Amino acid sequence: MQTDIKIFISTHRSDVYFPDNKYFYPIQVGTKKDKCFPNILHDNDGDNIADKNSSYCELTAQYYAYKNVDAEYYGFFHYRRYFNFSDVKYPDTIKPFICGDVLARDNREKVIKWDRLGDYEAAHRASLLSMEKYQERFRINEESIENCIKAHDYIAPIMINASDGLSIYEQYTQSVDHYISDLDTVLDIIKADYPHIYPYAEEYCHNHKSYLCNMFIMKKELFKEYSDFLFDVLKKHEDIC
């Protein structure tokens, strides 16, 4: 019997190539009613928080899956980030890799530039060939994906060392785009409402390694439990702030 695996691939662009794979479910994030990309899912369908995409980013795709989709396994990729399903561990932070198990590439069909030169078809063929080689090299195929996922309850990127030597909390403090009061509030909520999780959240914030990319694959039970926790904490933070 086929395993019910649904891996959602978030995109905010329409010029993206998605591999032909029965486990992949491309989804537009931050979807507006008058700007829906054709032939993919949209995070503004059903029970949704698509209007919060500017602050929640790709979590609007996770919320859509959490509230509207049933599966045995839930996964989340980005239009230009996929897991490496091969047996080869690649170097950290070496282009086109973020780290050895997460791969990054500019996964777009660059046909507009070529079209202006009158060679749209050549650009399209080159784009498809490049992605096919990428998929073959990193075993991004249905058999490898299913075998890997069925062998684990939970898959996430490996932690990588902070290049600046700062802890996650210190990075957040110094970031021009973040307010440390937000992180403090989230930690306070976790401490009050999820005391069994708080020591791990505190430990994670003060170490010098981090999980990047917000990518994972989880069994249904874990995914539902994680999403219950995550969106409850974020909603309480919104109510406070």
PDB file of C-alpha atoms in Angstrom:
ATOM      1  CA  MET A   1       0.000   0.000   0.000  1.00  0.00           C
ATOM      2  CA  GLN A   2       1.298   3.448  -0.933  1.00  0.00           C
ATOM      3  CA  THR A   3       2.331   5.665   1.963  1.00  0.00           C
ATOM      4  CA  ASP A   4       0.363   8.927   2.129  1.00  0.00           C
ATOM      5  CA  ILE A   5       3.189  11.475   2.038  1.00  0.00           C
ATOM      6  CA  LYS A   6       2.527  15.116   1.278  1.00  0.00           C
ATOM      7  CA  ILE A   7       5.503  17.468   0.954  1.00  0.00           C
ATOM      8  CA  PHE A   8       4.438  21.076   0.509  1.00  0.00           C
ATOM      9  CA  ILE A   9       6.776  23.291  -1.510  1.00  0.00           C
ATOM     10  CA  SER A  10       6.229  26.960  -0.710  1.00  0.00           C
ATOM     11  CA  THR A  11       6.606  29.602  -3.374  1.00  0.00           C
ATOM     12  CA  HIS A  12       5.788  33.259  -3.778  1.00  0.00           C
ATOM     13  CA  ARG A  13       6.939  33.213  -7.415  1.00  0.00           C
ATOM     14  CA  SER A  14       5.138  32.002 -10.514  1.00  0.00           C
ATOM     15  CA  ASP A  15       8.273  31.254 -12.567  1.00  0.00           C
ATOM     16  CA  VAL A  16       9.317  28.157 -10.602  1.00  0.00           C
ATOM     17  CA  TYR A  17       9.970  24.636 -11.859  1.00  0.00           C
ATOM     18  CA  PHE A  18       8.540  21.871  -9.651  1.00  0.00           C
ATOM     19  CA  PRO A  19       9.705  18.282 -10.167  1.00  0.00           C
ATOM     20  CA  ASP A  20       7.088  15.816 -11.360  1.00  0.00           C
ATOM     21  CA  ASN A  21       6.746  13.835  -8.141  1.00  0.00           C
ATOM     22  CA  LYS A  22       3.580  12.385  -6.593  1.00  0.00           C
ATOM     23  CA  TYR A  23       4.720  13.416  -3.109  1.00  0.00           C
ATOM     24  CA  PHE A  24       5.266  17.089  -3.962  1.00  0.00           C
ATOM     25  CA  TYR A  25       2.496  19.641  -3.433  1.00  0.00           C
ATOM     26  CA  PRO A  26       3.525  23.143  -4.537  1.00  0.00           C
ATOM     27  CA  ILE A  27       1.681  25.861  -2.635  1.00  0.00           C
ATOM     28  CA  GLN A  28       1.544  29.609  -3.177  1.00  0.00           C
ATOM     29  CA  VAL A  29       2.075  31.603   0.023  1.00  0.00           C
ATOM     30  CA  GLY A  30       0.730  35.064   0.720  1.00  0.00           C
ATOM     31  CA  THR A  31      -1.936  34.396  -1.906  1.00  0.00           C
ATOM     32  CA  LYS A  32      -4.227  37.232  -2.931  1.00  0.00           C
ATOM     33  CA  LYS A  33      -7.661  36.463  -4.371  1.00  0.00           C
ATOM     34  CA  ASP A  34      -6.865  38.202  -7.642  1.00  0.00           C
ATOM     35  CA  LYS A  35      -3.354  36.734  -7.984  1.00  0.00           C
ATOM     36  CA  CYS A  36      -3.600  32.960  -7.693  1.00  0.00           C
ATOM     37  CA  PHE A  37      -0.951  30.972  -9.575  1.00  0.00           C
ATOM     38  CA  PRO A  38      -2.531  28.202 -11.694  1.00  0.00           C
ATOM     39  CA  ASN A  39      -2.239  24.455 -11.061  1.00  0.00           C
ATOM     40  CA  ILE A  40      -0.913  24.613  -7.485  1.00  0.00           C
ATOM     41  CA  LEU A  41      -2.359  24.918  -3.982  1.00  0.00           C
ATOM     42  CA  HIS A  42      -2.986  28.294  -2.345  1.00  0.00           C
ATOM     43  CA  ASP A  43      -2.578  29.190   1.324  1.00  0.00           C
ATOM     44  CA  ASN A  44      -5.748  31.316   1.302  1.00  0.00           C
ATOM     45  CA  ASP A  45      -8.073  28.326   0.782  1.00  0.00           C
ATOM     46  CA  GLY A  46     -10.118  26.781   3.584  1.00  0.00           C
ATOM     47  CA  ASP A  47      -9.191  27.641   7.166  1.00  0.00           C
ATOM     48  CA  ASN A  48      -6.180  29.898   6.611  1.00  0.00           C
ATOM     49  CA  ILE A  49      -3.941  32.751   7.775  1.00  0.00           C
ATOM     50  CA  ALA A  50      -2.697  33.798   4.342  1.00  0.00           C
ATOM     51  CA  ASP A  51      -3.083  37.471   5.253  1.00  0.00           C
ATOM     52  CA  LYS A  52      -0.376  37.017   7.911  1.00  0.00           C
ATOM     53  CA  ASN A  53       2.258  35.881   5.415  1.00  0.00           C
ATOM     54  CA  SER A  54       4.272  39.087   5.804  1.00  0.00           C
ATOM     55  CA  SER A  55       5.026  38.111   9.412  1.00  0.00           C
ATOM     56  CA  TYR A  56       4.484  34.341   9.375  1.00  0.00           C
ATOM     57  CA  CYS A  57       6.298  33.716   6.059  1.00  0.00           C
ATOM     58  CA  GLU A  58       6.023  30.088   4.933  1.00  0.00           C
ATOM     59  CA  LEU A  59       4.230  29.163   8.153  1.00  0.00           C
ATOM     60  CA  THR A  60       1.051  30.145   6.314  1.00  0.00           C
ATOM     61  CA  ALA A  61       1.608  27.021   4.182  1.00  0.00           C
ATOM     62  CA  GLN A  62       2.099  24.931   7.311  1.00  0.00           C
ATOM     63  CA  TYR A  63      -1.109  26.326   8.791  1.00  0.00           C
ATOM     64  CA  TYR A  64      -3.006  25.480   5.599  1.00  0.00           C
ATOM     65  CA  ALA A  65      -1.766  21.871   5.735  1.00  0.00           C
ATOM     66  CA  TYR A  66      -2.423  21.652   9.477  1.00  0.00           C
ATOM     67  CA  LYS A  67      -6.033  22.749   9.155  1.00  0.00           C
ATOM     68  CA  ASN A  68      -7.097  21.425   5.773  1.00  0.00           C
ATOM     69  CA  VAL A  69      -5.077  18.367   4.730  1.00  0.00           C
ATOM     70  CA  ASP A  70      -4.922  14.790   5.949  1.00  0.00           C
ATOM     71  CA  ALA A  71      -1.779  12.699   5.427  1.00  0.00           C
ATOM     72  CA  GLU A  72       0.410  10.098   7.120  1.00  0.00           C
ATOM     73  CA  TYR A  73       3.491  12.295   6.759  1.00  0.00           C
ATOM     74  CA  TYR A  74       3.755  16.066   6.291  1.00  0.00           C
ATOM     75  CA  GLY A  75       6.804  17.732   4.818  1.00  0.00           C
ATOM     76  CA  PHE A  76       7.810  21.310   4.011  1.00  0.00           C
ATOM     77  CA  PHE A  77      10.345  22.485   1.444  1.00  0.00           C
ATOM     78  CA  HIS A  78      10.946  25.818  -0.319  1.00  0.00           C
ATOM     79  CA  TYR A  79      10.882  26.428  -4.045  1.00  0.00           C
ATOM     80  CA  ARG A  80      14.666  26.619  -4.000  1.00  0.00           C
ATOM     81  CA  ARG A  81      15.491  24.328  -1.062  1.00  0.00           C
ATOM     82  CA  TYR A  82      15.161  20.542  -1.014  1.00  0.00           C
ATOM     83  CA  PHE A  83      16.502  17.813   1.205  1.00  0.00           C
ATOM     84  CA  ASN A  84      19.369  15.699  -0.062  1.00  0.00           C
ATOM     85  CA  PHE A  85      18.085  12.103  -0.204  1.00  0.00           C
ATOM     86  CA  SER A  86      21.351  10.611  -1.458  1.00  0.00           C
ATOM     87  CA  ASP A  87      23.919   8.800   0.695  1.00  0.00           C
ATOM     88  CA  VAL A  88      26.485  11.565   0.146  1.00  0.00           C
ATOM     89  CA  LYS A  89      27.072  14.196   2.827  1.00  0.00           C
ATOM     90  CA  TYR A  90      28.034  17.481   1.187  1.00  0.00           C
ATOM     91  CA  PRO A  91      30.048  20.317   2.805  1.00  0.00           C
ATOM     92  CA  ASP A  92      28.359  22.954   4.943  1.00  0.00           C
ATOM     93  CA  THR A  93      27.756  26.418   3.505  1.00  0.00           C
ATOM     94  CA  ILE A  94      29.356  25.592   0.149  1.00  0.00           C
ATOM     95  CA  LYS A  95      27.268  26.779  -2.783  1.00  0.00           C
ATOM     96  CA  PRO A  96      24.841  25.519  -3.907  1.00  0.00           C
ATOM     97  CA  PHE A  97      24.476  23.893  -0.477  1.00  0.00           C
ATOM     98  CA  ILE A  98      23.277  25.457   2.750  1.00  0.00           C
ATOM     99  CA  CYS A  99      24.516  22.358   4.522  1.00  0.00           C
ATOM    100  CA  GLY A 100      25.044  18.742   3.584  1.00  0.00           C
ATOM    101  CA  ASP A 101      21.431  17.657   3.883  1.00  0.00           C
ATOM    102  CA  VAL A 102      19.710  20.822   2.612  1.00  0.00           C
ATOM    103  CA  LEU A 103      20.339  21.869  -0.960  1.00  0.00           C
ATOM    104  CA  ALA A 104      19.795  25.338  -2.362  1.00  0.00           C
ATOM    105  CA  ARG A 105      19.600  26.386  -5.987  1.00  0.00           C
ATOM    106  CA  ASP A 106      18.035  29.155  -8.000  1.00  0.00           C
ATOM    107  CA  ASN A 107      15.141  26.956  -9.058  1.00  0.00           C
ATOM    108  CA  ARG A 108      13.533  29.223 -11.615  1.00  0.00           C
ATOM    109  CA  GLU A 109      12.999  28.939 -15.315  1.00  0.00           C
ATOM    110  CA  LYS A 110      14.954  31.903 -16.621  1.00  0.00           C
ATOM    111  CA  VAL A 111      12.915  32.161 -19.777  1.00  0.00           C
ATOM    112  CA  ILE A 112      12.103  35.868 -19.803  1.00  0.00           C
ATOM    113  CA  LYS A 113      15.676  36.883 -20.603  1.00  0.00           C
ATOM    114  CA  TRP A 114      15.967  34.167 -23.232  1.00  0.00           C
ATOM    115  CA  ASP A 115      12.567  35.028 -24.702  1.00  0.00           C
ATOM    116  CA  ARG A 116      13.807  38.530 -25.408  1.00  0.00           C
ATOM    117  CA  LEU A 117      16.544  36.906 -27.439  1.00  0.00           C
ATOM    118  CA  GLY A 118      13.949  34.894 -29.317  1.00  0.00           C
ATOM    119  CA  ASP A 119      14.945  31.510 -27.875  1.00  0.00           C
ATOM    120  CA  TYR A 120      12.303  30.652 -25.298  1.00  0.00           C
ATOM    121  CA  GLU A 121      12.254  26.936 -26.101  1.00  0.00           C
ATOM    122  CA  ALA A 122      16.025  26.603 -25.679  1.00  0.00           C
ATOM    123  CA  ALA A 123      15.836  28.251 -22.278  1.00  0.00           C
ATOM    124  CA  HIS A 124      12.982  25.980 -21.233  1.00  0.00           C
ATOM    125  CA  ARG A 125      14.863  22.829 -22.281  1.00  0.00           C
ATOM    126  CA  ALA A 126      18.044  23.967 -20.511  1.00  0.00           C
ATOM    127  CA  SER A 127      16.123  24.657 -17.304  1.00  0.00           C
ATOM    128  CA  LEU A 128      14.465  21.229 -17.313  1.00  0.00           C
ATOM    129  CA  LEU A 129      17.751  19.443 -18.032  1.00  0.00           C
ATOM    130  CA  SER A 130      19.483  21.269 -15.184  1.00  0.00           C
ATOM    131  CA  MET A 131      16.762  20.286 -12.710  1.00  0.00           C
ATOM    132  CA  GLU A 132      16.746  16.677 -13.916  1.00  0.00           C
ATOM    133  CA  LYS A 133      20.472  16.393 -13.232  1.00  0.00           C
ATOM    134  CA  TYR A 134      19.968  18.000  -9.826  1.00  0.00           C
ATOM    135  CA  GLN A 135      17.264  15.483  -8.926  1.00  0.00           C
ATOM    136  CA  GLU A 136      19.343  12.536 -10.103  1.00  0.00           C
ATOM    137  CA  ARG A 137      22.448  13.607  -8.194  1.00  0.00           C
ATOM    138  CA  PHE A 138      20.622  14.072  -4.906  1.00  0.00           C
ATOM    139  CA  ARG A 139      18.148  11.185  -5.286  1.00  0.00           C
ATOM    140  CA  ILE A 140      15.119  13.451  -5.301  1.00  0.00           C
ATOM    141  CA  ASN A 141      12.854  10.713  -6.602  1.00  0.00           C
ATOM    142  CA  GLU A 142       9.768   8.958  -5.293  1.00  0.00           C
ATOM    143  CA  GLU A 143      11.480   5.712  -4.283  1.00  0.00           C
ATOM    144  CA  SER A 144      14.310   7.367  -2.338  1.00  0.00           C
ATOM    145  CA  ILE A 145      11.951   9.834  -0.678  1.00  0.00           C
ATOM    146  CA  GLU A 146       9.489   7.146   0.418  1.00  0.00           C
ATOM    147  CA  ASN A 147      12.188   4.803   1.735  1.00  0.00           C
ATOM    148  CA  CYS A 148      13.817   7.581   3.735  1.00  0.00           C
ATOM    149  CA  ILE A 149      10.602   8.946   5.205  1.00  0.00           C
ATOM    150  CA  LYS A 150       9.137   5.557   6.162  1.00  0.00           C
ATOM    151  CA  ALA A 151      12.305   4.789   8.141  1.00  0.00           C
ATOM    152  CA  HIS A 152      11.919   7.838  10.406  1.00  0.00           C
ATOM    153  CA  ASP A 153       9.289   9.554  12.520  1.00  0.00           C
ATOM    154  CA  TYR A 154      10.880  12.966  12.039  1.00  0.00           C
ATOM    155  CA  ILE A 155      13.418  14.431   9.614  1.00  0.00           C
ATOM    156  CA  ALA A 156      15.038  17.862   9.997  1.00  0.00           C
ATOM    157  CA  PRO A 157      18.186  19.630   8.803  1.00  0.00           C
ATOM    158  CA  ILE A 158      21.331  19.069  10.819  1.00  0.00           C
ATOM    159  CA  MET A 159      22.261  21.889  13.194  1.00  0.00           C
ATOM    160  CA  ILE A 160      25.053  24.163  11.992  1.00  0.00           C
ATOM    161  CA  ASN A 161      27.455  26.345  13.935  1.00  0.00           C
ATOM    162  CA  ALA A 162      26.883  30.079  14.096  1.00  0.00           C
ATOM    163  CA  SER A 163      29.444  31.735  11.831  1.00  0.00           C
ATOM    164  CA  ASP A 164      29.589  34.840  14.050  1.00  0.00           C
ATOM    165  CA  GLY A 165      30.135  32.923  17.283  1.00  0.00           C
ATOM    166  CA  LEU A 166      26.966  34.327  18.843  1.00  0.00           C
ATOM    167  CA  SER A 167      24.164  32.402  20.450  1.00  0.00           C
ATOM    168  CA  ILE A 168      20.739  32.448  18.835  1.00  0.00           C
ATOM    169  CA  TYR A 169      19.511  34.813  21.525  1.00  0.00           C
ATOM    170  CA  GLU A 170      22.480  37.148  20.968  1.00  0.00           C
ATOM    171  CA  GLN A 171      21.911  37.104  17.210  1.00  0.00           C
ATOM    172  CA  TYR A 172      18.285  38.038  17.741  1.00  0.00           C
ATOM    173  CA  THR A 173      19.311  40.851  20.088  1.00  0.00           C
ATOM    174  CA  GLN A 174      21.660  42.345  17.511  1.00  0.00           C
ATOM    175  CA  SER A 175      19.494  41.905  14.422  1.00  0.00           C
ATOM    176  CA  VAL A 176      18.178  45.117  12.901  1.00  0.00           C
ATOM    177  CA  ASP A 177      15.057  43.274  11.721  1.00  0.00           C
ATOM    178  CA  HIS A 178      14.074  41.727  15.062  1.00  0.00           C
ATOM    179  CA  TYR A 179      12.952  42.929  18.461  1.00  0.00           C
ATOM    180  CA  ILE A 180      14.255  40.954  21.407  1.00  0.00           C
ATOM    181  CA  SER A 181      11.055  41.742  23.302  1.00  0.00           C
ATOM    182  CA  ASP A 182       9.217  39.450  20.848  1.00  0.00           C
ATOM    183  CA  LEU A 183      11.487  36.510  21.611  1.00  0.00           C
ATOM    184  CA  ASP A 184      11.297  37.221  25.347  1.00  0.00           C
ATOM    185  CA  THR A 185       7.500  37.238  25.145  1.00  0.00           C
ATOM    186  CA  VAL A 186       7.451  33.922  23.275  1.00  0.00           C
ATOM    187  CA  LEU A 187       9.742  32.373  25.889  1.00  0.00           C
ATOM    188  CA  ASP A 188       7.495  33.691  28.666  1.00  0.00           C
ATOM    189  CA  ILE A 189       4.447  32.125  26.980  1.00  0.00           C
ATOM    190  CA  ILE A 190       6.207  28.785  26.648  1.00  0.00           C
ATOM    191  CA  LYS A 191       7.356  28.933  30.262  1.00  0.00           C
ATOM    192  CA  ALA A 192       3.810  29.622  31.502  1.00  0.00           C
ATOM    193  CA  ASP A 193       1.803  27.325  29.225  1.00  0.00           C
ATOM    194  CA  TYR A 194       4.296  24.629  28.196  1.00  0.00           C
ATOM    195  CA  PRO A 195       6.653  24.273  31.168  1.00  0.00           C
ATOM    196  CA  HIS A 196       7.804  20.843  29.969  1.00  0.00           C
ATOM    197  CA  ILE A 197       9.085  22.445  26.748  1.00  0.00           C
ATOM    198  CA  TYR A 198      10.554  25.620  28.258  1.00  0.00           C
ATOM    199  CA  PRO A 199      13.936  24.172  29.368  1.00  0.00           C
ATOM    200  CA  TYR A 200      14.581  23.001  25.804  1.00  0.00           C
ATOM    201  CA  ALA A 201      13.541  26.337  24.299  1.00  0.00           C
ATOM    202  CA  GLU A 202      15.805  28.163  26.751  1.00  0.00           C
ATOM    203  CA  GLU A 203      18.705  25.822  26.027  1.00  0.00           C
ATOM    204  CA  TYR A 204      18.259  26.178  22.269  1.00  0.00           C
ATOM    205  CA  CYS A 205      18.174  29.980  22.391  1.00  0.00           C
ATOM    206  CA  HIS A 206      21.445  30.115  24.284  1.00  0.00           C
ATOM    207  CA  ASN A 207      23.468  27.640  22.280  1.00  0.00           C
ATOM    208  CA  HIS A 208      25.642  28.426  19.282  1.00  0.00           C
ATOM    209  CA  LYS A 209      24.075  26.063  16.767  1.00  0.00           C
ATOM    210  CA  SER A 210      20.806  26.447  14.945  1.00  0.00           C
ATOM    211  CA  TYR A 211      18.332  24.707  12.671  1.00  0.00           C
ATOM    212  CA  LEU A 212      17.913  26.639   9.436  1.00  0.00           C
ATOM    213  CA  CYS A 213      15.375  26.789   6.611  1.00  0.00           C
ATOM    214  CA  ASN A 214      12.223  25.802   8.531  1.00  0.00           C
ATOM    215  CA  MET A 215      12.152  22.488   6.679  1.00  0.00           C
ATOM    216  CA  PHE A 216      11.064  19.154   8.089  1.00  0.00           C
ATOM    217  CA  ILE A 217       9.123  15.954   7.507  1.00  0.00           C
ATOM    218  CA  MET A 218       7.000  14.499  10.335  1.00  0.00           C
ATOM    219  CA  LYS A 219       4.577  11.707  11.023  1.00  0.00           C
ATOM    220  CA  LYS A 220       1.012  12.913  11.362  1.00  0.00           C
ATOM    221  CA  GLU A 221       0.850  12.672  15.156  1.00  0.00           C
ATOM    222  CA  LEU A 222       4.050  14.665  15.638  1.00  0.00           C
ATOM    223  CA  PHE A 223       3.066  17.245  13.052  1.00  0.00           C
ATOM    224  CA  LYS A 224      -0.317  17.868  14.656  1.00  0.00           C
ATOM    225  CA  GLU A 225       1.209  18.126  18.130  1.00  0.00           C
ATOM    226  CA  TYR A 226       3.929  20.493  16.924  1.00  0.00           C
ATOM    227  CA  SER A 227       1.455  22.672  15.024  1.00  0.00           C
ATOM    228  CA  ASP A 228      -0.908  22.811  18.016  1.00  0.00           C
ATOM    229  CA  PHE A 229       1.965  24.134  20.096  1.00  0.00           C
ATOM    230  CA  LEU A 230       3.448  26.489  17.490  1.00  0.00           C
ATOM    231  CA  PHE A 231       0.290  28.277  16.404  1.00  0.00           C
ATOM    232  CA  ASP A 232      -1.026  28.510  19.952  1.00  0.00           C
ATOM    233  CA  VAL A 233       2.156  30.265  21.087  1.00  0.00           C
ATOM    234  CA  LEU A 234       2.190  32.598  18.083  1.00  0.00           C
ATOM    235  CA  LYS A 235      -1.470  33.496  18.529  1.00  0.00           C
ATOM    236  CA  LYS A 236      -0.892  34.332  22.200  1.00  0.00           C
ATOM    237  CA  HIS A 237       2.090  36.455  21.228  1.00  0.00           C
ATOM    238  CA  GLU A 238      -0.083  38.360  18.756  1.00  0.00           C
ATOM    239  CA  ASP A 239      -2.726  38.933  21.398  1.00  0.00           C
ATOM    240  CA  ILE A 240      -0.142  40.368  23.794  1.00  0.00           C
ATOM    241  CA  CYS A 241       1.789  42.456  21.313  1.00  0.00           C
TER     242      CYS A 241
END
